Coordinates of C-alpha atoms in Angstrom, one line a residue:
Chain P
M1 CA 1.3 -30.8 -18.3
I2 CA 3.5 -30.5 -15.3
V3 CA 5.8 -28.2 -17.2
D4 CA 2.8 -26.2 -18.1
V5 CA 1.6 -25.9 -14.6
A6 CA 5.3 -25.1 -13.4
K7 CA 5.4 -22.2 -15.9
A8 CA 2.1 -20.9 -15.0
V9 CA 3.0 -20.9 -11.2
A10 CA 6.2 -19.2 -12.0
V11 CA 4.6 -16.5 -14.1
V12 CA 2.1 -15.8 -11.4
F13 CA 4.6 -15.9 -8.6
L14 CA 6.9 -13.5 -10.4
A15 CA 4.0 -11.1 -11.2
A16 CA 3.0 -11.1 -7.6
L17 CA 6.6 -10.3 -6.5
L18 CA 7.0 -7.5 -9.0
Q19 CA 3.6 -6.2 -8.2
V20 CA 4.3 -6.0 -4.5
T21 CA 7.8 -4.6 -4.8
I22 CA 8.1 -2.4 -7.9
F23 CA 4.6 -1.9 -9.7
A24 CA 2.9 -0.7 -6.5
T25 CA 5.2 2.2 -6.5
I26 CA 4.7 3.2 -9.9
E27 CA 2.2 6.1 -10.3
I28 CA 1.2 7.5 -13.6
A29 CA -1.5 10.2 -13.9
G30 CA -3.0 9.1 -10.5
G31 CA -3.2 5.4 -11.6
T32 CA -1.0 2.4 -10.6
P33 CA -0.6 -0.6 -13.2
D34 CA -1.6 -3.8 -11.7
L35 CA 0.7 -6.3 -13.2
L36 CA -0.7 -9.3 -11.2
L37 CA -4.2 -8.6 -12.2
V38 CA -3.4 -8.6 -16.0
T39 CA -1.1 -11.6 -15.6
L40 CA -4.0 -13.6 -14.1
I41 CA -6.3 -12.4 -16.7
A42 CA -3.8 -13.6 -19.4
V43 CA -3.3 -16.9 -17.6
G44 CA -7.1 -17.4 -17.2
L45 CA -7.8 -16.6 -20.9
L46 CA -5.2 -19.0 -22.0
R47 CA -5.6 -21.9 -19.5
G48 CA -9.2 -21.7 -18.4
S49 CA -11.1 -21.0 -15.3
I50 CA -9.8 -23.7 -13.0
F51 CA -6.4 -22.5 -13.7
G52 CA -7.3 -18.8 -13.3
A53 CA -9.1 -19.4 -10.0
I54 CA -6.3 -21.5 -8.5
G55 CA -3.8 -18.9 -9.7
G56 CA -5.7 -16.1 -8.4
F57 CA -6.2 -17.7 -4.9
F58 CA -2.5 -18.4 -4.3
A59 CA -1.3 -15.2 -5.9
G60 CA -3.8 -13.3 -3.5
L61 CA -2.5 -15.2 -0.6
M62 CA 1.1 -14.3 -1.5
V63 CA 0.2 -10.5 -1.8
D64 CA -1.6 -10.7 1.5
T65 CA 1.3 -12.4 3.2
A66 CA 4.0 -10.2 1.6
T67 CA 2.1 -6.8 2.7
L68 CA 1.0 -8.3 6.1
G69 CA -2.5 -7.3 4.9
M70 CA -5.8 -9.0 5.8
L71 CA -5.4 -12.7 4.8
G72 CA -7.9 -13.9 2.2
L73 CA -9.1 -10.4 1.0
T74 CA -6.8 -10.2 -2.1
S75 CA -7.3 -14.1 -2.6
L76 CA -11.1 -13.8 -2.8
L77 CA -10.9 -10.9 -5.4
L78 CA -8.3 -12.5 -7.5
T79 CA -9.9 -16.1 -7.4
L80 CA -13.0 -14.4 -8.9
V81 CA -10.9 -12.4 -11.4
G82 CA -9.0 -15.6 -12.6
Y83 CA -12.3 -17.7 -12.8
S84 CA -14.1 -14.9 -14.7
A85 CA -11.2 -14.5 -17.2
G86 CA -11.1 -18.1 -17.7
R87 CA -14.8 -18.5 -18.4
Y88 CA -14.5 -15.6 -20.7
G89 CA -11.6 -17.3 -22.5
E90 CA -13.5 -20.5 -22.6
T91 CA -16.6 -19.1 -24.0
T92 CA -17.3 -15.9 -26.0
G93 CA -13.8 -14.6 -25.8
R94 CA -12.1 -17.5 -27.4
D95 CA -9.7 -16.7 -30.2
R96 CA -10.7 -13.0 -30.3
T97 CA -7.8 -10.8 -30.5
H98 CA -9.5 -8.0 -28.4
A99 CA -10.3 -10.5 -25.7
P100 CA -7.4 -9.6 -23.3
I101 CA -8.1 -5.8 -23.6
V102 CA -11.9 -6.3 -22.9
A103 CA -11.2 -8.6 -20.0
A104 CA -8.6 -6.2 -18.6
V105 CA -11.0 -3.3 -18.7
V106 CA -14.1 -5.0 -17.3
L107 CA -12.2 -7.0 -14.6
S108 CA -10.1 -4.0 -13.5
I109 CA -13.3 -2.1 -13.0
L110 CA -15.1 -5.0 -11.3
Y111 CA -12.0 -5.6 -9.1
A112 CA -11.8 -2.1 -7.9
F113 CA -15.5 -2.0 -6.9
G114 CA -15.2 -5.5 -5.3
E115 CA -12.4 -4.3 -3.2
L116 CA -14.2 -1.2 -2.1
A117 CA -17.3 -3.2 -1.2
L118 CA -15.4 -5.9 0.7
R119 CA -13.6 -3.2 2.7
Y120 CA -16.7 -1.4 3.4
L121 CA -18.2 -4.7 4.6
L122 CA -15.3 -5.4 6.9
G123 CA -15.2 -1.9 8.3
E124 CA -11.8 -1.2 6.8
S125 CA -10.9 2.3 5.9
S126 CA -12.0 2.9 2.3
S127 CA -13.2 5.7 0.4
A128 CA -15.2 6.0 -2.9
R129 CA -13.4 9.2 -3.7
V130 CA -10.1 7.2 -4.0
L131 CA -11.8 4.7 -6.2
F132 CA -13.1 7.2 -8.6
D133 CA -9.7 9.1 -8.5
T134 CA -7.7 6.1 -9.5
L135 CA -10.1 4.0 -11.5
L136 CA -9.9 5.7 -14.9
P137 CA -6.1 5.9 -15.0
G138 CA -5.5 2.4 -13.5
T139 CA -7.8 0.9 -16.0
I140 CA -6.2 2.5 -18.9
L141 CA -2.7 1.4 -17.6
N142 CA -3.9 -2.1 -17.1
M143 CA -5.4 -2.0 -20.8
L144 CA -1.9 -1.0 -22.0
L145 CA -0.2 -3.6 -19.9
V146 CA -2.1 -6.4 -20.9
V147 CA -1.1 -6.4 -24.4
P148 CA 2.5 -7.3 -23.8
V149 CA 1.7 -9.4 -20.9
F150 CA -0.7 -11.6 -22.7
A151 CA 1.8 -11.9 -25.5
V152 CA 4.5 -13.1 -23.1
C153 CA 2.1 -15.5 -21.4
R154 CA 1.0 -16.8 -24.8
R155 CA 4.6 -17.7 -25.7
L156 CA 5.1 -19.4 -22.3
L157 CA 1.8 -21.3 -21.9
R158 CA 0.4 -23.8 -24.2
P159 CA -2.9 -22.8 -25.9
F160 CA -5.9 -25.2 -25.3
E161 CA -5.9 -28.7 -26.5
R162 CA -8.3 -29.5 -29.4
T163 CA -10.3 -31.8 -27.3
D164 CA -11.0 -28.8 -24.8
R165 CA -12.7 -26.7 -27.7
A166 CA -16.4 -26.3 -27.7
R167 CA -18.7 -28.8 -29.1
E168 CA -21.2 -26.3 -30.4
V169 CA -21.4 -24.6 -33.9
H170 CA -23.2 -21.7 -34.8
L171 CA -24.5 -21.6 -38.5
L172 CA -24.6 -18.2 -40.1
G173 CA -27.0 -17.2 -43.0
Chain L
M1 CA -32.3 -23.8 -39.7
L2 CA -29.8 -21.0 -40.7
A3 CA -28.8 -18.7 -37.8
S4 CA -29.7 -21.2 -35.3
S5 CA -27.6 -22.9 -32.7
V6 CA -27.2 -26.7 -33.4
Q7 CA -25.8 -29.1 -31.0
R8 CA -23.4 -31.8 -32.4
P9 CA -24.4 -35.3 -31.6
A10 CA -22.2 -36.0 -28.7
S11 CA -23.8 -38.5 -26.4
A12 CA -20.4 -39.6 -25.2
S13 CA -19.0 -36.3 -24.5
Y14 CA -22.0 -34.8 -22.7
T15 CA -21.2 -36.5 -19.5
S16 CA -17.7 -35.3 -19.7
R17 CA -18.8 -31.8 -20.4
T18 CA -21.2 -31.7 -17.4
S19 CA -18.6 -33.3 -15.1
S20 CA -16.0 -30.6 -16.2
A21 CA -18.5 -27.9 -15.5
R22 CA -19.4 -29.4 -12.1
K23 CA -15.5 -29.7 -11.4
R24 CA -15.1 -26.1 -12.5
R25 CA -17.8 -24.9 -10.1
I26 CA -16.6 -26.9 -7.3
V27 CA -13.0 -25.8 -7.6
A28 CA -14.2 -22.1 -7.8
G29 CA -16.7 -22.5 -4.9
A30 CA -14.1 -24.2 -2.6
L31 CA -11.5 -21.5 -3.3
V32 CA -14.1 -18.7 -2.6
L33 CA -15.2 -20.4 0.7
C34 CA -11.6 -20.9 1.7
S35 CA -10.9 -17.2 1.1
L36 CA -14.1 -16.2 3.1
A37 CA -12.8 -18.4 5.9
L38 CA -9.5 -17.0 5.9
V39 CA -10.9 -13.6 5.9
S40 CA -13.3 -14.4 8.9
V41 CA -10.7 -16.1 11.0
Y42 CA -8.0 -13.4 10.4
F43 CA -10.5 -10.6 11.1
R44 CA -11.6 -12.0 14.4
E45 CA -8.5 -13.4 15.9
A46 CA -6.0 -11.6 18.1
E47 CA -2.7 -10.5 16.7
G48 CA -1.0 -13.4 18.3
G49 CA -3.3 -15.9 16.6
S50 CA -2.4 -18.9 14.6
L51 CA -3.1 -17.2 11.2
H52 CA -1.2 -14.1 12.0
D53 CA 1.6 -16.3 13.1
A54 CA 1.5 -18.3 9.8
Q55 CA 1.5 -14.9 7.9
G56 CA 4.6 -13.8 9.7
I57 CA 6.3 -17.1 8.8
G58 CA 5.2 -16.7 5.3
A59 CA 6.4 -13.0 5.1
T60 CA 9.9 -14.3 6.5
V61 CA 9.9 -17.0 3.6
L62 CA 9.1 -14.3 0.9
R63 CA 11.6 -11.9 2.4
P64 CA 14.6 -12.9 0.3
F65 CA 12.5 -12.8 -2.9
Q66 CA 11.2 -9.2 -2.0
V67 CA 14.7 -8.0 -1.1
G68 CA 16.0 -9.4 -4.3
A69 CA 13.4 -8.0 -6.5
E70 CA 13.9 -4.5 -4.6
R71 CA 17.8 -4.7 -5.3
V72 CA 17.1 -5.4 -9.1
A73 CA 14.7 -2.5 -9.4
R74 CA 16.8 0.1 -7.1
P75 CA 19.2 1.0 -10.1
F76 CA 16.2 1.8 -12.4
R77 CA 14.5 3.8 -9.7
D78 CA 17.9 5.6 -9.0
V79 CA 18.1 6.5 -12.7
Y80 CA 14.6 7.8 -12.6
G81 CA 15.1 9.7 -9.4
Y82 CA 18.3 11.3 -10.8
F83 CA 16.8 12.7 -14.0
A84 CA 13.6 13.7 -12.0
G85 CA 16.0 15.5 -9.5
L86 CA 17.8 17.2 -12.1
V87 CA 14.7 19.1 -13.4
R88 CA 14.2 20.4 -9.8
A89 CA 17.8 21.0 -8.8
K90 CA 18.2 24.6 -10.0
S91 CA 15.3 25.9 -8.1
E92 CA 16.1 23.9 -5.1
L93 CA 19.7 25.2 -5.0
E94 CA 18.5 28.8 -4.7
E95 CA 16.1 27.8 -2.0
L96 CA 18.6 25.8 0.0
R97 CA 21.3 28.7 -0.1
R98 CA 18.6 31.0 1.4
D99 CA 17.6 28.5 4.0
Y100 CA 21.4 27.8 4.9
S101 CA 21.9 31.4 5.6
R102 CA 18.8 31.8 7.8
L103 CA 19.3 28.3 9.5
S104 CA 22.9 29.0 10.3
Q105 CA 22.0 32.1 12.4
Q106 CA 19.2 30.2 13.9
A107 CA 21.4 27.3 15.0
I108 CA 23.6 29.6 16.9
Q109 CA 20.6 31.0 18.9
N110 CA 19.3 27.5 19.3
E111 CA 22.5 26.3 20.8
T112 CA 22.7 29.3 23.2
A113 CA 19.2 28.5 24.4
R114 CA 20.0 24.7 24.7
Q115 CA 22.9 25.5 27.0
R116 CA 20.8 27.8 29.1
L117 CA 17.9 25.3 29.4
G118 CA 20.3 22.5 30.5
V119 CA 21.5 24.6 33.3
L120 CA 17.9 25.5 34.4
E121 CA 16.8 21.8 34.1
R122 CA 19.7 20.8 36.4
L123 CA 18.9 23.5 38.8
Q124 CA 15.2 22.6 39.1
N125 CA 15.9 18.7 39.0
F126 CA 13.6 18.6 36.0
R127 CA 12.4 15.2 34.8
A128 CA 12.1 15.3 31.1
P129 CA 10.2 12.8 28.8
P130 CA 12.3 10.9 26.3
S131 CA 14.1 13.5 24.2
Y132 CA 14.5 13.1 20.4
P133 CA 17.2 12.1 19.2
R134 CA 19.1 11.6 22.5
D135 CA 16.9 9.0 24.0
F136 CA 16.5 6.9 20.9
R137 CA 18.5 4.6 18.7
A138 CA 17.9 4.6 15.1
V139 CA 17.1 1.4 13.2
T140 CA 17.4 2.1 9.3
A141 CA 15.6 -0.5 7.0
A142 CA 14.6 -0.7 3.3
V143 CA 11.0 -0.7 2.5
V144 CA 10.3 -4.0 1.0
S145 CA 6.5 -3.7 0.3
V146 CA 4.3 -0.8 -0.5
P147 CA 0.4 -0.6 -0.4
T148 CA -1.0 -2.6 -3.4
N149 CA -4.1 -0.8 -3.2
P150 CA -5.2 2.9 -2.8
Y151 CA -6.9 2.3 0.7
D152 CA -4.0 0.8 2.5
Q153 CA -1.5 3.4 3.8
E154 CA 0.8 0.9 5.3
V155 CA 4.4 -0.3 4.3
V156 CA 6.6 -3.3 5.3
I157 CA 9.9 -2.6 6.3
E158 CA 13.0 -4.9 6.5
A159 CA 13.5 -4.8 10.3
G160 CA 11.6 -6.5 13.0
S161 CA 11.5 -7.4 16.7
S162 CA 14.9 -8.9 16.4
D163 CA 16.4 -5.4 15.8
G164 CA 14.7 -4.3 19.0
I165 CA 11.7 -2.7 17.2
R166 CA 8.2 -2.7 19.1
R167 CA 4.8 -1.8 18.3
D168 CA 4.1 1.9 18.3
D169 CA 7.8 3.0 17.6
P170 CA 8.0 6.2 15.7
V171 CA 9.3 5.9 12.1
L172 CA 11.0 8.7 10.1
G173 CA 11.9 9.1 6.5
A174 CA 14.8 10.9 4.9
R175 CA 13.4 14.1 6.5
G176 CA 10.3 14.2 8.8
L177 CA 8.0 11.8 10.4
V178 CA 6.5 9.1 8.4
G179 CA 4.3 7.1 10.9
R180 CA 4.4 4.4 13.4
V181 CA 4.9 0.7 13.8
T182 CA 1.6 -1.1 14.1
R183 CA 2.8 -4.7 13.8
V184 CA 6.0 -6.4 14.3
T185 CA 7.3 -9.9 13.1
P186 CA 10.9 -11.2 13.9
H187 CA 12.4 -9.6 10.8
Q188 CA 9.7 -7.3 9.3
A189 CA 7.5 -4.5 10.6
L190 CA 4.3 -2.9 9.4
V191 CA 4.3 0.9 9.3
M192 CA 1.1 2.9 9.3
L193 CA 1.8 6.1 7.4
L194 CA 0.5 9.6 8.4
T195 CA -1.9 9.5 5.5
D196 CA -3.8 6.5 7.0
E197 CA -7.2 7.4 8.0
S198 CA -6.7 6.1 11.6
S199 CA -3.4 8.1 12.0
S200 CA -3.4 10.9 14.5
V201 CA -0.4 12.8 15.9
S202 CA -0.4 15.6 18.6
A203 CA 1.6 18.5 17.0
T204 CA 2.5 22.1 17.5
V205 CA 3.4 24.8 15.2
L206 CA 7.0 26.3 15.6
R207 CA 7.2 30.2 15.9
S208 CA 3.4 30.6 16.5
P209 CA 3.0 33.5 18.7
T210 CA 0.2 31.7 20.5
G211 CA 1.9 28.1 20.6
A212 CA -0.8 26.5 18.5
F213 CA -1.4 22.9 19.3
G214 CA -3.6 20.3 17.4
L215 CA -3.7 17.0 15.8
V216 CA -2.1 16.1 12.4
E217 CA -4.5 13.8 10.4
P218 CA -4.9 13.0 6.9
S219 CA -6.6 15.8 5.1
Q220 CA -8.8 13.5 2.7
A221 CA -8.6 9.9 1.6
G222 CA -6.1 9.1 -0.9
S223 CA -4.4 12.6 -0.7
V224 CA -0.6 12.9 0.4
T225 CA -1.3 16.2 2.3
L226 CA -2.2 16.4 5.9
A227 CA -4.4 18.5 8.1
L228 CA -3.7 20.2 11.4
E229 CA -7.1 19.8 13.2
R230 CA -8.5 21.1 16.4
V231 CA -6.6 24.4 16.4
T232 CA -8.9 27.2 17.6
K233 CA -9.5 30.3 15.8
A234 CA -7.8 32.3 18.4
E235 CA -4.4 30.7 17.5
V236 CA -2.1 32.5 15.2
V237 CA -0.8 30.1 12.5
R238 CA 1.1 31.4 9.3
E239 CA 1.9 29.8 6.1
G240 CA 5.3 28.3 6.0
A241 CA 5.6 27.6 9.7
I242 CA 7.1 24.3 10.5
V243 CA 4.9 21.6 12.3
V244 CA 6.6 19.3 14.7
T245 CA 5.5 16.6 17.1
A246 CA 4.2 18.0 20.5
G247 CA 5.3 14.9 22.5
R248 CA 2.3 15.2 24.7
R249 CA -1.3 14.1 25.0
Q250 CA -4.4 15.8 23.8
G251 CA -7.7 14.5 25.3
E252 CA -7.7 10.7 24.8
E253 CA -4.9 10.9 22.2
S254 CA -1.9 9.5 24.0
S255 CA 1.2 10.7 22.2
I256 CA 3.5 8.0 21.2
Y257 CA 6.0 10.3 19.3
P258 CA 8.7 12.2 21.1
G259 CA 8.5 15.9 20.8
G260 CA 10.3 17.8 18.2
I261 CA 10.2 15.7 15.2
E262 CA 9.6 17.6 12.0
I263 CA 6.2 16.6 10.4
G264 CA 5.7 19.2 7.5
V265 CA 5.1 22.7 6.7
V266 CA 1.9 24.6 6.8
A267 CA 0.8 25.1 3.2
S268 CA -2.4 27.0 3.8
V269 CA -4.5 28.4 6.7
A270 CA -8.2 29.2 6.4
Q271 CA -11.3 29.7 8.6
N272 CA -15.0 30.5 8.3
S273 CA -17.6 31.7 10.6
S274 CA -19.3 28.3 10.7
D275 CA -16.3 26.3 11.7
L276 CA -15.0 25.8 15.4
Y277 CA -11.5 25.4 14.3
K278 CA -9.1 26.7 11.7
R279 CA -8.5 24.6 8.5
I280 CA -4.7 24.1 8.3
E281 CA -3.4 22.1 5.5
V282 CA 0.2 20.7 6.1
R283 CA 2.6 19.6 3.4
P284 CA 4.7 16.6 5.0
F285 CA 8.5 16.8 4.6
A286 CA 8.6 13.0 3.9
D287 CA 7.6 11.8 0.5
L288 CA 5.0 9.3 1.7
S289 CA 4.1 8.1 -1.8
S290 CA 7.7 6.7 -2.7
L291 CA 9.4 5.7 0.5
S292 CA 12.4 3.6 -0.1
A293 CA 13.8 3.5 3.3
A294 CA 12.6 4.2 6.8
V295 CA 14.3 4.9 10.3
V296 CA 12.7 3.5 13.3
L297 CA 13.2 5.3 16.6
V298 CA 13.8 2.7 19.3
S299 CA 13.7 4.1 22.7
K300 CA 16.7 3.5 24.9
R301 CA 14.5 3.8 28.1
P302 CA 12.2 0.9 29.2
R303 CA 8.7 1.8 28.2
G304 CA 5.9 1.4 31.0
P305 CA 2.3 1.6 30.6
S306 CA 0.9 5.2 30.4
P307 CA -1.4 6.4 33.3
K308 CA -5.0 6.6 32.6

């Protein structure tokens, strides 16, 4: 368990570091890939909502600290992303091969809108035009990025224990 | 019976399942509340507050990791930049040859004018404001963190108050003005770029027959171009003219930039009957979207409060 946690912490830390220093500078067709977001989605899907939420909180804290941004803003958004990805992985997304892609698309869009809304509420400079200019390319890049990231995370992190699995069956007929 | 959801008989596991759900909600709720508390306190407290200080310490702790990652990434960036540069090299060479010939002639004229000005200033005992670059010391620093979202137009550089940098110091790129320092920690500084919505620089257009003067502001959110605002229709501004910092105040806008720093080139000029001012688009010299290093101008003169 401890090894598992250490691996997850290392993965999220590395993703946050790479996002702040390298990935944020990459711009393809007007969009920027978000390695940290897709890594949190992968970790949440593989290790559940609690893991996802805690990982999101600390990753956000690290991003806000490294960029000297508003402390807590990214934490809040990434906590919700990690938790949502985890819940999806624990319920309908379990064992579905397309789950990482669906989660990346949906959560990228929700993250972008959530960020805009929060900034608007706090009176920070924000523009819906920027959101609409970057949303589509950014979401596509995240969708492409989540496939290799999820594969790497799955190799590093253990899948769920048998006892964690759902105790509900659905009879088809 | 078929196609219906059936619960397994799990009397013992029901309690553990509900407690697991409760635990999950408590953890998520606590983290959300914690984030909200952080945002609230950070938003309300002054720059010298405890959270800001803690953030500064955290940034110092993360600094070696950021520098390390940046160094690892640099060769890859350089390779990309090399090949991207090759594509543009031929056309740039022709352009630079033309510029060189024109600027050589201009440099001679400028030197003559500078000497004449120096003589006149001495004769009149003229007290000049800090002059760029003579009255400034340059602190060059790597950019260690770039905006992680499209709204923040700020970067973090690898130099801070221990290098003599202070709030509001002007920041330059490889060529041209980049922005100004808005926050300083002992080893890092936050630089607000010209493309930030709250950025405004008093500027003048070189070789404008009427001496056009205005404010350089971001043209639109998310764009890398700038706009020269508040230039009246009577002014004459031509495409291709160079825009530099004016080094003086306009209205309530106190200029913190010394005069004569290049900002960009006029890309387009337009006006219509309903507007009070011209619409001037300025293409910045500095590549604000991919800064890897910045030069902070630290004044050699002691800075006092400006008169109201």
